[in-house]
Amino acid sequence: MKLLAGNSNRPLAEAIAAYLRVELTRAKVQRFNDMEVFVEIHENVRGEDVFIIQSTSYPANDNLMELLVCTDALRRASAKRITAVVPYFGYARQDRKPGPRTPISAKLVANLVTEAGAHRVLTMELHAGQIQGFFDIPVDNLFSTPLMVPDIKANLGTDDLTIVSPDVGGVQRARGFAKRLDVGLAIIDKRRERAGHSEVMNVIGEVEGRRCILVDDIVDSGGTLCNAADALLEAGATAVQAYVTHGVLSAGAVSRIAASSLERLVITDSIRPTEGVRVADKVRVLSIAPLIGEAIARIASEASVSSLFD
Ligand code: R5P
């Protein structure tokens, strides 16, 4: 097995390599002066089972291009099997046409990854499970429950706890958490009655006197979580925390969360946390390195990956 790291999240790639007790493959993934990506692999990969670790997070297009160019380099170097390990799969939110004459960019990215030469994909907490169907190669979509459920049990216990989906689209994910923790489930239904009128947040389910945990796949601006926390407290929740897999945390998000009624935000390192995220009081980062490392070990030995969730 060989592990090749792009530049998007080197610390995660190193932690995965340490879990698997292998060295990262020696390679140069760099830029020409005009920002073209150039890759040079410095060891033989002929006939090898190679895993490229690269989240397509900010800067999304550069990181995606690195992934494609690395894949092409490996294919031309006769790697036997290439797995694109994309802990955060950017463009996943563009998974349908929201209006006429708009693209389905998630499908385009799936085509690009396949066409570049990947034989399979390993990713985590896809925005929508159906994105697996955009690929005609095998896709393993890991869930964050094996990581987050034990963390919730250890740090918060389950007394008076309710899991909350911040929108209707996330209900299946939230139900998975609630089931594993054996606690109740609530849903926030966001509605804009008329264009130009502010959104109304209806809380569906019992949250009065409960400690609520919002679960989501992505926190980007933080708006969804902060508004949901306010709505839950207004409905009588005693405290609100959030567990979110991918900390996109674009400009202003960390200070928005700091100023919000959210008590704590737990994210993973699927996207490399910035310095601002690392020092933020309310934000805690869980590492997915053991989970991804274990999935890679199982793919390499043709063992079951889904049994990771049993
Ligand atoms: C949307 O469907 C996603 O699951 C997240 O809720 C959304 O991307 C969060 O975005 P923001 O943090 O900008 O509200």
PDB file of C-alpha atoms and ligand atoms in Angstrom:
ATOM      1  CA  MET A   1       0.000   0.000   0.000  1.00  0.00           C
ATOM      2  CA  LYS A   2       1.148   3.558  -0.736  1.00  0.00           C
ATOM      3  CA  LEU A   3      -0.250   6.808   0.672  1.00  0.00           C
ATOM      4  CA  LEU A   4       0.175   9.982  -1.334  1.00  0.00           C
ATOM      5  CA  ALA A   5      -0.739  13.335   0.215  1.00  0.00           C
ATOM      6  CA  GLY A   6      -1.874  16.434  -1.626  1.00  0.00           C
ATOM      7  CA  ASN A   7      -1.379  19.818   0.044  1.00  0.00           C
ATOM      8  CA  SER A   8      -4.926  20.382   1.344  1.00  0.00           C
ATOM      9  CA  ASN A   9      -4.513  18.669   4.709  1.00  0.00           C
ATOM     10  CA  ARG A  10      -1.003  17.420   5.288  1.00  0.00           C
ATOM     11  CA  PRO A  11      -1.383  16.981   9.096  1.00  0.00           C
ATOM     12  CA  LEU A  12      -4.348  14.648   8.546  1.00  0.00           C
ATOM     13  CA  ALA A  13      -2.409  12.655   5.916  1.00  0.00           C
ATOM     14  CA  GLU A  14       0.497  12.333   8.370  1.00  0.00           C
ATOM     15  CA  ALA A  15      -1.827  11.178  11.157  1.00  0.00           C
ATOM     16  CA  ILE A  16      -3.396   8.583   8.837  1.00  0.00           C
ATOM     17  CA  ALA A  17       0.083   7.373   7.834  1.00  0.00           C
ATOM     18  CA  ALA A  18       1.028   7.096  11.523  1.00  0.00           C
ATOM     19  CA  TYR A  19      -2.144   5.072  12.225  1.00  0.00           C
ATOM     20  CA  LEU A  20      -1.284   2.714   9.370  1.00  0.00           C
ATOM     21  CA  ARG A  21       2.428   2.688  10.272  1.00  0.00           C
ATOM     22  CA  VAL A  22       3.502   3.564   6.749  1.00  0.00           C
ATOM     23  CA  GLU A  23       5.538   6.463   5.395  1.00  0.00           C
ATOM     24  CA  LEU A  24       3.895   8.948   3.047  1.00  0.00           C
ATOM     25  CA  THR A  25       5.065   8.389  -0.520  1.00  0.00           C
ATOM     26  CA  ARG A  26       7.866  10.762  -1.481  1.00  0.00           C
ATOM     27  CA  ALA A  27       6.474  13.206  -4.013  1.00  0.00           C
ATOM     28  CA  LYS A  28       6.460  16.849  -5.025  1.00  0.00           C
ATOM     29  CA  VAL A  29       3.058  18.462  -5.445  1.00  0.00           C
ATOM     30  CA  GLN A  30       3.817  22.050  -6.377  1.00  0.00           C
ATOM     31  CA  ARG A  31       2.934  25.037  -8.557  1.00  0.00           C
ATOM     32  CA  PHE A  32       4.510  26.675 -11.550  1.00  0.00           C
ATOM     33  CA  ASN A  33       4.661  30.481 -11.507  1.00  0.00           C
ATOM     34  CA  ASP A  34       1.284  30.739 -13.231  1.00  0.00           C
ATOM     35  CA  MET A  35      -0.199  28.441 -10.507  1.00  0.00           C
ATOM     36  CA  GLU A  36      -0.416  25.360 -12.720  1.00  0.00           C
ATOM     37  CA  VAL A  37      -0.201  22.217 -10.585  1.00  0.00           C
ATOM     38  CA  PHE A  38       2.815  19.998 -11.147  1.00  0.00           C
ATOM     39  CA  VAL A  39       3.317  16.582  -9.554  1.00  0.00           C
ATOM     40  CA  GLU A  40       6.383  14.378  -9.469  1.00  0.00           C
ATOM     41  CA  ILE A  41       6.315  11.041  -7.641  1.00  0.00           C
ATOM     42  CA  HIS A  42       9.730  10.129  -6.345  1.00  0.00           C
ATOM     43  CA  GLU A  43       9.311   6.406  -5.767  1.00  0.00           C
ATOM     44  CA  ASN A  44       8.150   3.433  -7.761  1.00  0.00           C
ATOM     45  CA  VAL A  45       4.379   2.865  -7.609  1.00  0.00           C
ATOM     46  CA  ARG A  46       4.090   0.269 -10.385  1.00  0.00           C
ATOM     47  CA  GLY A  47       1.578  -2.385  -9.392  1.00  0.00           C
ATOM     48  CA  GLU A  48       0.848  -0.664  -6.047  1.00  0.00           C
ATOM     49  CA  ASP A  49      -2.464  -0.073  -4.244  1.00  0.00           C
ATOM     50  CA  VAL A  50      -2.291   3.724  -3.880  1.00  0.00           C
ATOM     51  CA  PHE A  51      -4.445   6.022  -1.744  1.00  0.00           C
ATOM     52  CA  ILE A  52      -4.340   9.774  -2.488  1.00  0.00           C
ATOM     53  CA  ILE A  53      -5.400  11.832   0.530  1.00  0.00           C
ATOM     54  CA  GLN A  54      -6.827  15.174  -0.519  1.00  0.00           C
ATOM     55  CA  SER A  55      -9.867  17.117   0.704  1.00  0.00           C
ATOM     56  CA  THR A  56     -11.287  19.428  -1.947  1.00  0.00           C
ATOM     57  CA  SER A  57     -11.730  22.221   0.586  1.00  0.00           C
ATOM     58  CA  TYR A  58     -10.689  25.886   0.298  1.00  0.00           C
ATOM     59  CA  PRO A  59      -9.175  26.742  -2.165  1.00  0.00           C
ATOM     60  CA  ALA A  60     -11.540  24.181  -3.660  1.00  0.00           C
ATOM     61  CA  ASN A  61     -10.508  24.449  -7.292  1.00  0.00           C
ATOM     62  CA  ASP A  62      -6.759  24.266  -6.597  1.00  0.00           C
ATOM     63  CA  ASN A  63      -7.195  21.283  -4.301  1.00  0.00           C
ATOM     64  CA  LEU A  64      -9.464  19.516  -6.778  1.00  0.00           C
ATOM     65  CA  MET A  65      -6.924  20.080  -9.545  1.00  0.00           C
ATOM     66  CA  GLU A  66      -4.156  18.656  -7.315  1.00  0.00           C
ATOM     67  CA  LEU A  67      -6.261  15.546  -6.773  1.00  0.00           C
ATOM     68  CA  LEU A  68      -6.826  15.129 -10.515  1.00  0.00           C
ATOM     69  CA  VAL A  69      -3.188  15.711 -11.450  1.00  0.00           C
ATOM     70  CA  CYS A  70      -1.952  13.291  -8.737  1.00  0.00           C
ATOM     71  CA  THR A  71      -4.380  10.663 -10.038  1.00  0.00           C
ATOM     72  CA  ASP A  72      -3.152  11.141 -13.578  1.00  0.00           C
ATOM     73  CA  ALA A  73       0.480  10.867 -12.455  1.00  0.00           C
ATOM     74  CA  LEU A  74      -0.258   7.588 -10.650  1.00  0.00           C
ATOM     75  CA  ARG A  75      -2.185   6.141 -13.563  1.00  0.00           C
ATOM     76  CA  ARG A  76       0.664   6.915 -15.937  1.00  0.00           C
ATOM     77  CA  ALA A  77       3.107   5.402 -13.424  1.00  0.00           C
ATOM     78  CA  SER A  78       1.161   2.091 -13.614  1.00  0.00           C
ATOM     79  CA  ALA A  79      -0.317   2.035 -10.109  1.00  0.00           C
ATOM     80  CA  LYS A  80      -2.503  -1.077  -9.872  1.00  0.00           C
ATOM     81  CA  ARG A  81      -5.395   0.585  -8.032  1.00  0.00           C
ATOM     82  CA  ILE A  82      -5.933   4.254  -7.189  1.00  0.00           C
ATOM     83  CA  THR A  83      -8.300   5.290  -4.391  1.00  0.00           C
ATOM     84  CA  ALA A  84      -9.169   8.967  -4.092  1.00  0.00           C
ATOM     85  CA  VAL A  85      -9.477   9.556  -0.336  1.00  0.00           C
ATOM     86  CA  VAL A  86     -11.468  12.782  -0.157  1.00  0.00           C
ATOM     87  CA  PRO A  87     -12.472  13.317   3.487  1.00  0.00           C
ATOM     88  CA  TYR A  88     -14.314  16.524   2.530  1.00  0.00           C
ATOM     89  CA  PHE A  89     -15.847  16.299  -0.935  1.00  0.00           C
ATOM     90  CA  GLY A  90     -16.242  19.904  -2.130  1.00  0.00           C
ATOM     91  CA  TYR A  91     -18.979  20.782  -4.633  1.00  0.00           C
ATOM     92  CA  ALA A  92     -21.246  18.225  -2.923  1.00  0.00           C
ATOM     93  CA  ARG A  93     -23.835  20.910  -2.180  1.00  0.00           C
ATOM     94  CA  GLN A  94     -24.311  21.412  -5.934  1.00  0.00           C
ATOM     95  CA  ASP A  95     -26.049  18.071  -6.288  1.00  0.00           C
ATOM     96  CA  ARG A  96     -29.168  19.199  -8.167  1.00  0.00           C
ATOM     97  CA  LYS A  97     -30.411  21.978 -10.427  1.00  0.00           C
ATOM     98  CA  PRO A  98     -31.790  24.677  -8.115  1.00  0.00           C
ATOM     99  CA  GLY A  99     -33.121  26.539 -11.140  1.00  0.00           C
ATOM    100  CA  PRO A 100     -33.094  26.567 -14.920  1.00  0.00           C
ATOM    101  CA  ARG A 101     -29.702  26.777 -16.674  1.00  0.00           C
ATOM    102  CA  THR A 102     -27.678  25.832 -13.587  1.00  0.00           C
ATOM    103  CA  PRO A 103     -25.062  23.050 -13.402  1.00  0.00           C
ATOM    104  CA  ILE A 104     -24.958  19.891 -11.317  1.00  0.00           C
ATOM    105  CA  SER A 105     -21.345  20.448 -10.341  1.00  0.00           C
ATOM    106  CA  ALA A 106     -21.145  17.476  -7.956  1.00  0.00           C
ATOM    107  CA  LYS A 107     -21.756  15.199 -10.945  1.00  0.00           C
ATOM    108  CA  LEU A 108     -19.143  17.066 -12.992  1.00  0.00           C
ATOM    109  CA  VAL A 109     -16.567  16.576 -10.210  1.00  0.00           C
ATOM    110  CA  ALA A 110     -17.459  12.876 -10.002  1.00  0.00           C
ATOM    111  CA  ASN A 111     -16.861  12.584 -13.764  1.00  0.00           C
ATOM    112  CA  LEU A 112     -13.519  14.395 -13.482  1.00  0.00           C
ATOM    113  CA  VAL A 113     -12.263  12.161 -10.657  1.00  0.00           C
ATOM    114  CA  THR A 114     -13.259   9.024 -12.560  1.00  0.00           C
ATOM    115  CA  GLU A 115     -11.878  10.239 -15.872  1.00  0.00           C
ATOM    116  CA  ALA A 116      -8.547  11.155 -14.233  1.00  0.00           C
ATOM    117  CA  GLY A 117      -8.139   7.467 -13.374  1.00  0.00           C
ATOM    118  CA  ALA A 118      -9.451   6.827  -9.845  1.00  0.00           C
ATOM    119  CA  HIS A 119     -10.706   3.266  -9.363  1.00  0.00           C
ATOM    120  CA  ARG A 120     -12.575   4.011  -6.159  1.00  0.00           C
ATOM    121  CA  VAL A 121     -13.393   6.832  -3.752  1.00  0.00           C
ATOM    122  CA  LEU A 122     -13.320   6.956   0.031  1.00  0.00           C
ATOM    123  CA  THR A 123     -15.105   9.948   1.487  1.00  0.00           C
ATOM    124  CA  MET A 124     -16.948  10.997   4.576  1.00  0.00           C
ATOM    125  CA  GLU A 125     -20.404  12.275   5.469  1.00  0.00           C
ATOM    126  CA  LEU A 126     -21.416  13.244   1.929  1.00  0.00           C
ATOM    127  CA  HIS A 127     -23.879  16.117   1.823  1.00  0.00           C
ATOM    128  CA  ALA A 128     -26.342  13.722   0.180  1.00  0.00           C
ATOM    129  CA  GLY A 129     -25.860   9.956   0.072  1.00  0.00           C
ATOM    130  CA  GLN A 130     -27.161   9.870  -3.503  1.00  0.00           C
ATOM    131  CA  ILE A 131     -23.925  11.512  -4.688  1.00  0.00           C
ATOM    132  CA  GLN A 132     -22.461   8.000  -4.541  1.00  0.00           C
ATOM    133  CA  GLY A 133     -24.627   7.296  -7.585  1.00  0.00           C
ATOM    134  CA  PHE A 134     -22.896  10.090  -9.527  1.00  0.00           C
ATOM    135  CA  PHE A 135     -19.890   7.747  -9.725  1.00  0.00           C
ATOM    136  CA  ASP A 136     -19.757   4.499 -11.684  1.00  0.00           C
ATOM    137  CA  ILE A 137     -16.867   3.335  -9.483  1.00  0.00           C
ATOM    138  CA  PRO A 138     -17.207   2.125  -5.873  1.00  0.00           C
ATOM    139  CA  VAL A 139     -17.645   4.875  -3.276  1.00  0.00           C
ATOM    140  CA  ASP A 140     -17.274   4.270   0.461  1.00  0.00           C
ATOM    141  CA  ASN A 141     -19.031   7.042   2.357  1.00  0.00           C
ATOM    142  CA  LEU A 142     -17.987   6.949   6.016  1.00  0.00           C
ATOM    143  CA  PHE A 143     -20.279   8.315   8.697  1.00  0.00           C
ATOM    144  CA  SER A 144     -19.080  10.338  11.635  1.00  0.00           C
ATOM    145  CA  THR A 145     -21.269   8.468  14.137  1.00  0.00           C
ATOM    146  CA  PRO A 146     -18.499   5.986  15.179  1.00  0.00           C
ATOM    147  CA  LEU A 147     -16.429   9.012  16.185  1.00  0.00           C
ATOM    148  CA  MET A 148     -19.037  11.402  17.509  1.00  0.00           C
ATOM    149  CA  VAL A 149     -21.457   9.125  19.349  1.00  0.00           C
ATOM    150  CA  PRO A 150     -18.797   7.865  21.831  1.00  0.00           C
ATOM    151  CA  ASP A 151     -17.596  11.471  22.241  1.00  0.00           C
ATOM    152  CA  ILE A 152     -21.127  12.645  23.098  1.00  0.00           C
ATOM    153  CA  LYS A 153     -21.577   9.765  25.563  1.00  0.00           C
ATOM    154  CA  ALA A 154     -18.227  10.458  27.236  1.00  0.00           C
ATOM    155  CA  ASN A 155     -18.524  14.238  27.432  1.00  0.00           C
ATOM    156  CA  LEU A 156     -22.235  14.885  27.800  1.00  0.00           C
ATOM    157  CA  GLY A 157     -23.954  11.670  28.803  1.00  0.00           C
ATOM    158  CA  THR A 158     -27.463  11.076  27.495  1.00  0.00           C
ATOM    159  CA  ASP A 159     -29.735  12.380  30.287  1.00  0.00           C
ATOM    160  CA  ASP A 160     -32.237  14.992  29.019  1.00  0.00           C
ATOM    161  CA  LEU A 161     -30.528  14.917  25.644  1.00  0.00           C
ATOM    162  CA  THR A 162     -32.276  15.522  22.318  1.00  0.00           C
ATOM    163  CA  ILE A 163     -30.641  15.329  18.899  1.00  0.00           C
ATOM    164  CA  VAL A 164     -31.761  18.036  16.507  1.00  0.00           C
ATOM    165  CA  SER A 165     -31.525  18.282  12.737  1.00  0.00           C
ATOM    166  CA  PRO A 166     -31.129  21.965  11.776  1.00  0.00           C
ATOM    167  CA  ASP A 167     -33.078  21.388   8.575  1.00  0.00           C
ATOM    168  CA  VAL A 168     -35.390  18.849   7.006  1.00  0.00           C
ATOM    169  CA  GLY A 169     -32.620  17.617   4.660  1.00  0.00           C
ATOM    170  CA  GLY A 170     -30.538  16.389   7.611  1.00  0.00           C
ATOM    171  CA  VAL A 171     -33.199  14.281   9.316  1.00  0.00           C
ATOM    172  CA  GLN A 172     -31.764  10.908   8.297  1.00  0.00           C
ATOM    173  CA  ARG A 173     -28.346  11.827   9.711  1.00  0.00           C
ATOM    174  CA  ALA A 174     -29.855  13.127  12.966  1.00  0.00           C
ATOM    175  CA  ARG A 175     -32.018  10.007  13.290  1.00  0.00           C
ATOM    176  CA  GLY A 176     -28.856   7.860  13.065  1.00  0.00           C
ATOM    177  CA  PHE A 177     -27.368   9.752  16.031  1.00  0.00           C
ATOM    178  CA  ALA A 178     -30.586   9.644  18.059  1.00  0.00           C
ATOM    179  CA  LYS A 179     -30.943   5.902  17.467  1.00  0.00           C
ATOM    180  CA  ARG A 180     -27.380   5.100  18.499  1.00  0.00           C
ATOM    181  CA  LEU A 181     -27.644   7.301  21.599  1.00  0.00           C
ATOM    182  CA  ASP A 182     -31.168   6.106  22.335  1.00  0.00           C
ATOM    183  CA  VAL A 183     -32.460   9.667  22.826  1.00  0.00           C
ATOM    184  CA  GLY A 184     -35.215  11.778  21.259  1.00  0.00           C
ATOM    185  CA  LEU A 185     -35.146  13.566  17.923  1.00  0.00           C
ATOM    186  CA  ALA A 186     -36.316  17.044  16.944  1.00  0.00           C
ATOM    187  CA  ILE A 187     -36.259  18.862  13.607  1.00  0.00           C
ATOM    188  CA  ILE A 188     -36.059  22.499  12.674  1.00  0.00           C
ATOM    189  CA  ASP A 189     -38.263  23.425   9.773  1.00  0.00           C
ATOM    190  CA  LYS A 190     -37.125  26.672   8.155  1.00  0.00           C
ATOM    191  CA  ARG A 191     -39.727  28.500   6.137  1.00  0.00           C
ATOM    192  CA  ARG A 192     -39.809  31.760   4.257  1.00  0.00           C
ATOM    193  CA  GLU A 193     -43.494  32.483   3.813  1.00  0.00           C
ATOM    194  CA  ARG A 194     -42.928  35.151   1.165  1.00  0.00           C
ATOM    195  CA  ALA A 195     -39.841  36.426  -0.663  1.00  0.00           C
ATOM    196  CA  GLY A 196     -38.295  39.322   1.287  1.00  0.00           C
ATOM    197  CA  HIS A 197     -39.777  38.167   4.623  1.00  0.00           C
ATOM    198  CA  SER A 198     -37.443  36.720   7.221  1.00  0.00           C
ATOM    199  CA  GLU A 199     -37.274  32.997   7.779  1.00  0.00           C
ATOM    200  CA  VAL A 200     -39.537  31.390  10.372  1.00  0.00           C
ATOM    201  CA  MET A 201     -38.004  28.551  12.378  1.00  0.00           C
ATOM    202  CA  ASN A 202     -40.525  25.955  13.535  1.00  0.00           C
ATOM    203  CA  VAL A 203     -39.234  23.413  16.010  1.00  0.00           C
ATOM    204  CA  ILE A 204     -40.832  20.012  15.482  1.00  0.00           C
ATOM    205  CA  GLY A 205     -40.484  17.756  18.529  1.00  0.00           C
ATOM    206  CA  GLU A 206     -40.028  18.096  22.277  1.00  0.00           C
ATOM    207  CA  VAL A 207     -37.113  20.348  23.312  1.00  0.00           C
ATOM    208  CA  GLU A 208     -38.421  22.108  26.431  1.00  0.00           C
ATOM    209  CA  GLY A 209     -36.125  21.443  29.404  1.00  0.00           C
ATOM    210  CA  ARG A 210     -33.809  19.380  27.167  1.00  0.00           C
ATOM    211  CA  ARG A 211     -30.116  19.730  26.312  1.00  0.00           C
ATOM    212  CA  CYS A 212     -30.030  19.842  22.518  1.00  0.00           C
ATOM    213  CA  ILE A 213     -27.312  18.690  20.135  1.00  0.00           C
ATOM    214  CA  LEU A 214     -27.523  19.918  16.572  1.00  0.00           C
ATOM    215  CA  VAL A 215     -25.912  17.557  14.066  1.00  0.00           C
ATOM    216  CA  ASP A 216     -25.043  18.530  10.506  1.00  0.00           C
ATOM    217  CA  ASP A 217     -22.628  17.664   7.709  1.00  0.00           C
ATOM    218  CA  ILE A 218     -21.258  21.154   7.049  1.00  0.00           C
ATOM    219  CA  VAL A 219     -20.822  24.374   8.991  1.00  0.00           C
ATOM    220  CA  ASP A 220     -19.970  27.107   6.515  1.00  0.00           C
ATOM    221  CA  SER A 221     -21.040  30.638   7.526  1.00  0.00           C
ATOM    222  CA  GLY A 222     -22.396  29.277  10.813  1.00  0.00           C
ATOM    223  CA  GLY A 223     -25.745  30.961  10.118  1.00  0.00           C
ATOM    224  CA  THR A 224     -27.754  27.735  10.140  1.00  0.00           C
ATOM    225  CA  LEU A 225     -26.376  26.629  13.522  1.00  0.00           C
ATOM    226  CA  CYS A 226     -26.585  30.035  15.233  1.00  0.00           C
ATOM    227  CA  ASN A 227     -30.195  30.599  14.131  1.00  0.00           C
ATOM    228  CA  ALA A 228     -31.124  27.049  15.103  1.00  0.00           C
ATOM    229  CA  ALA A 229     -29.571  27.512  18.565  1.00  0.00           C
ATOM    230  CA  ASP A 230     -31.659  30.664  19.120  1.00  0.00           C
ATOM    231  CA  ALA A 231     -34.841  28.916  17.986  1.00  0.00           C
ATOM    232  CA  LEU A 232     -34.201  25.962  20.332  1.00  0.00           C
ATOM    233  CA  LEU A 233     -33.521  28.190  23.351  1.00  0.00           C
ATOM    234  CA  GLU A 234     -36.655  30.165  22.567  1.00  0.00           C
ATOM    235  CA  ALA A 235     -38.582  26.891  22.516  1.00  0.00           C
ATOM    236  CA  GLY A 236     -37.309  26.082  26.022  1.00  0.00           C
ATOM    237  CA  ALA A 237     -34.098  24.087  25.484  1.00  0.00           C
ATOM    238  CA  THR A 238     -31.683  24.470  28.413  1.00  0.00           C
ATOM    239  CA  ALA A 239     -28.482  24.430  26.337  1.00  0.00           C
ATOM    240  CA  VAL A 240     -27.417  23.858  22.731  1.00  0.00           C
ATOM    241  CA  GLN A 241     -24.238  22.314  21.352  1.00  0.00           C
ATOM    242  CA  ALA A 242     -23.416  21.178  17.803  1.00  0.00           C
ATOM    243  CA  TYR A 243     -21.533  18.263  16.247  1.00  0.00           C
ATOM    244  CA  VAL A 244     -20.698  18.917  12.592  1.00  0.00           C
ATOM    245  CA  THR A 245     -18.385  16.831  10.404  1.00  0.00           C
ATOM    246  CA  HIS A 246     -16.937  19.377   7.987  1.00  0.00           C
ATOM    247  CA  GLY A 247     -15.754  22.726   9.393  1.00  0.00           C
ATOM    248  CA  VAL A 248     -15.767  24.832   6.223  1.00  0.00           C
ATOM    249  CA  LEU A 249     -15.988  27.888   8.510  1.00  0.00           C
ATOM    250  CA  SER A 250     -15.669  30.579   5.861  1.00  0.00           C
ATOM    251  CA  ALA A 251     -14.862  34.210   6.704  1.00  0.00           C
ATOM    252  CA  GLY A 252     -16.654  35.506   9.801  1.00  0.00           C
ATOM    253  CA  ALA A 253     -17.975  32.098  10.869  1.00  0.00           C
ATOM    254  CA  VAL A 254     -15.718  31.682  13.915  1.00  0.00           C
ATOM    255  CA  SER A 255     -16.638  35.081  15.359  1.00  0.00           C
ATOM    256  CA  ARG A 256     -20.316  34.497  14.520  1.00  0.00           C
ATOM    257  CA  ILE A 257     -20.186  31.279  16.521  1.00  0.00           C
ATOM    258  CA  ALA A 258     -18.230  32.937  19.341  1.00  0.00           C
ATOM    259  CA  ALA A 259     -20.969  35.579  19.671  1.00  0.00           C
ATOM    260  CA  SER A 260     -23.831  33.094  19.385  1.00  0.00           C
ATOM    261  CA  SER A 261     -25.914  31.255  21.960  1.00  0.00           C
ATOM    262  CA  LEU A 262     -24.295  27.980  20.885  1.00  0.00           C
ATOM    263  CA  GLU A 263     -22.384  26.586  23.846  1.00  0.00           C
ATOM    264  CA  ARG A 264     -19.884  24.505  21.878  1.00  0.00           C
ATOM    265  CA  LEU A 265     -19.167  23.358  18.335  1.00  0.00           C
ATOM    266  CA  VAL A 266     -17.406  20.054  17.722  1.00  0.00           C
ATOM    267  CA  ILE A 267     -16.019  19.520  14.209  1.00  0.00           C
ATOM    268  CA  THR A 268     -13.521  17.099  12.660  1.00  0.00           C
ATOM    269  CA  ASP A 269     -10.231  17.652  10.868  1.00  0.00           C
ATOM    270  CA  SER A 270     -11.644  16.530   7.487  1.00  0.00           C
ATOM    271  CA  ILE A 271     -10.740  20.109   6.539  1.00  0.00           C
ATOM    272  CA  ARG A 272      -7.476  21.421   7.973  1.00  0.00           C
ATOM    273  CA  PRO A 273      -8.473  23.757  10.841  1.00  0.00           C
ATOM    274  CA  THR A 274      -7.086  27.279  10.476  1.00  0.00           C
ATOM    275  CA  GLU A 275      -5.201  28.914  13.349  1.00  0.00           C
ATOM    276  CA  GLY A 276      -8.382  30.904  14.167  1.00  0.00           C
ATOM    277  CA  VAL A 277     -10.336  27.656  14.501  1.00  0.00           C
ATOM    278  CA  ARG A 278      -7.618  25.988  16.592  1.00  0.00           C
ATOM    279  CA  VAL A 279      -7.619  28.748  19.187  1.00  0.00           C
ATOM    280  CA  ALA A 280     -11.392  29.360  19.244  1.00  0.00           C
ATOM    281  CA  ASP A 281     -12.734  28.741  22.762  1.00  0.00           C
ATOM    282  CA  LYS A 282     -16.026  27.241  21.655  1.00  0.00           C
ATOM    283  CA  VAL A 283     -14.641  24.974  18.935  1.00  0.00           C
ATOM    284  CA  ARG A 284     -13.224  21.497  19.553  1.00  0.00           C
ATOM    285  CA  VAL A 285     -11.714  19.352  16.789  1.00  0.00           C
ATOM    286  CA  LEU A 286     -11.952  15.545  16.672  1.00  0.00           C
ATOM    287  CA  SER A 287      -9.532  13.684  14.433  1.00  0.00           C
ATOM    288  CA  ILE A 288     -10.866  11.357  11.742  1.00  0.00           C
ATOM    289  CA  ALA A 289      -7.387   9.879  11.176  1.00  0.00           C
ATOM    290  CA  PRO A 290      -8.135   6.547  12.947  1.00  0.00           C
ATOM    291  CA  LEU A 291     -11.460   6.168  11.124  1.00  0.00           C
ATOM    292  CA  ILE A 292     -10.018   6.923   7.676  1.00  0.00           C
ATOM    293  CA  GLY A 293      -6.908   4.874   8.480  1.00  0.00           C
ATOM    294  CA  GLU A 294      -9.021   1.878   9.453  1.00  0.00           C
ATOM    295  CA  ALA A 295     -11.152   2.222   6.306  1.00  0.00           C
ATOM    296  CA  ILE A 296      -7.999   2.344   4.150  1.00  0.00           C
ATOM    297  CA  ALA A 297      -6.627  -0.760   5.901  1.00  0.00           C
ATOM    298  CA  ARG A 298      -9.887  -2.588   5.227  1.00  0.00           C
ATOM    299  CA  ILE A 299     -10.048  -1.525   1.565  1.00  0.00           C
ATOM    300  CA  ALA A 300      -6.432  -2.640   1.096  1.00  0.00           C
ATOM    301  CA  SER A 301      -7.153  -6.048   2.627  1.00  0.00           C
ATOM    302  CA  GLU A 302     -10.549  -6.390   0.875  1.00  0.00           C
ATOM    303  CA  ALA A 303     -12.314  -6.484   4.261  1.00  0.00           C
ATOM    304  CA  SER A 304     -15.743  -5.014   4.967  1.00  0.00           C
ATOM    305  CA  VAL A 305     -15.850  -1.255   5.440  1.00  0.00           C
ATOM    306  CA  SER A 306     -19.517  -1.085   6.416  1.00  0.00           C
ATOM    307  CA  SER A 307     -18.816  -3.259   9.473  1.00  0.00           C
ATOM    308  CA  LEU A 308     -16.943  -0.219  10.844  1.00  0.00           C
ATOM    309  CA  PHE A 309     -20.402   1.103  11.709  1.00  0.00           C
ATOM    310  CA  ASP A 310     -21.804  -1.953  13.465  1.00  0.00           C
TER     311      ASP A 310
HETATM  312  C1  R5P B   1     -27.118  22.510   4.154  1.00  0.00           C
HETATM  313  O1  R5P B   1     -28.001  21.794   3.664  1.00  0.00           O
HETATM  314  C2  R5P B   1     -26.008  21.949   4.942  1.00  0.00           C
HETATM  315  O2  R5P B   1     -26.347  20.708   5.507  1.00  0.00           O
HETATM  316  C3  R5P B   1     -25.572  22.909   6.034  1.00  0.00           C
HETATM  317  O3  R5P B   1     -26.656  23.084   6.930  1.00  0.00           O
HETATM  318  C4  R5P B   1     -25.178  24.251   5.463  1.00  0.00           C
HETATM  319  O4  R5P B   1     -24.234  24.090   4.439  1.00  0.00           O
HETATM  320  C5  R5P B   1     -24.602  25.129   6.564  1.00  0.00           C
HETATM  321  O5  R5P B   1     -24.281  26.367   6.006  1.00  0.00           O
HETATM  322  P1  R5P B   1     -24.115  27.669   6.909  1.00  0.00           P
HETATM  323  O6  R5P B   1     -23.183  27.326   8.024  1.00  0.00           O
HETATM  324  O7  R5P B   1     -23.540  28.675   5.937  1.00  0.00           O
HETATM  325  O8  R5P B   1     -25.474  28.079   7.377  1.00  0.00           O
END
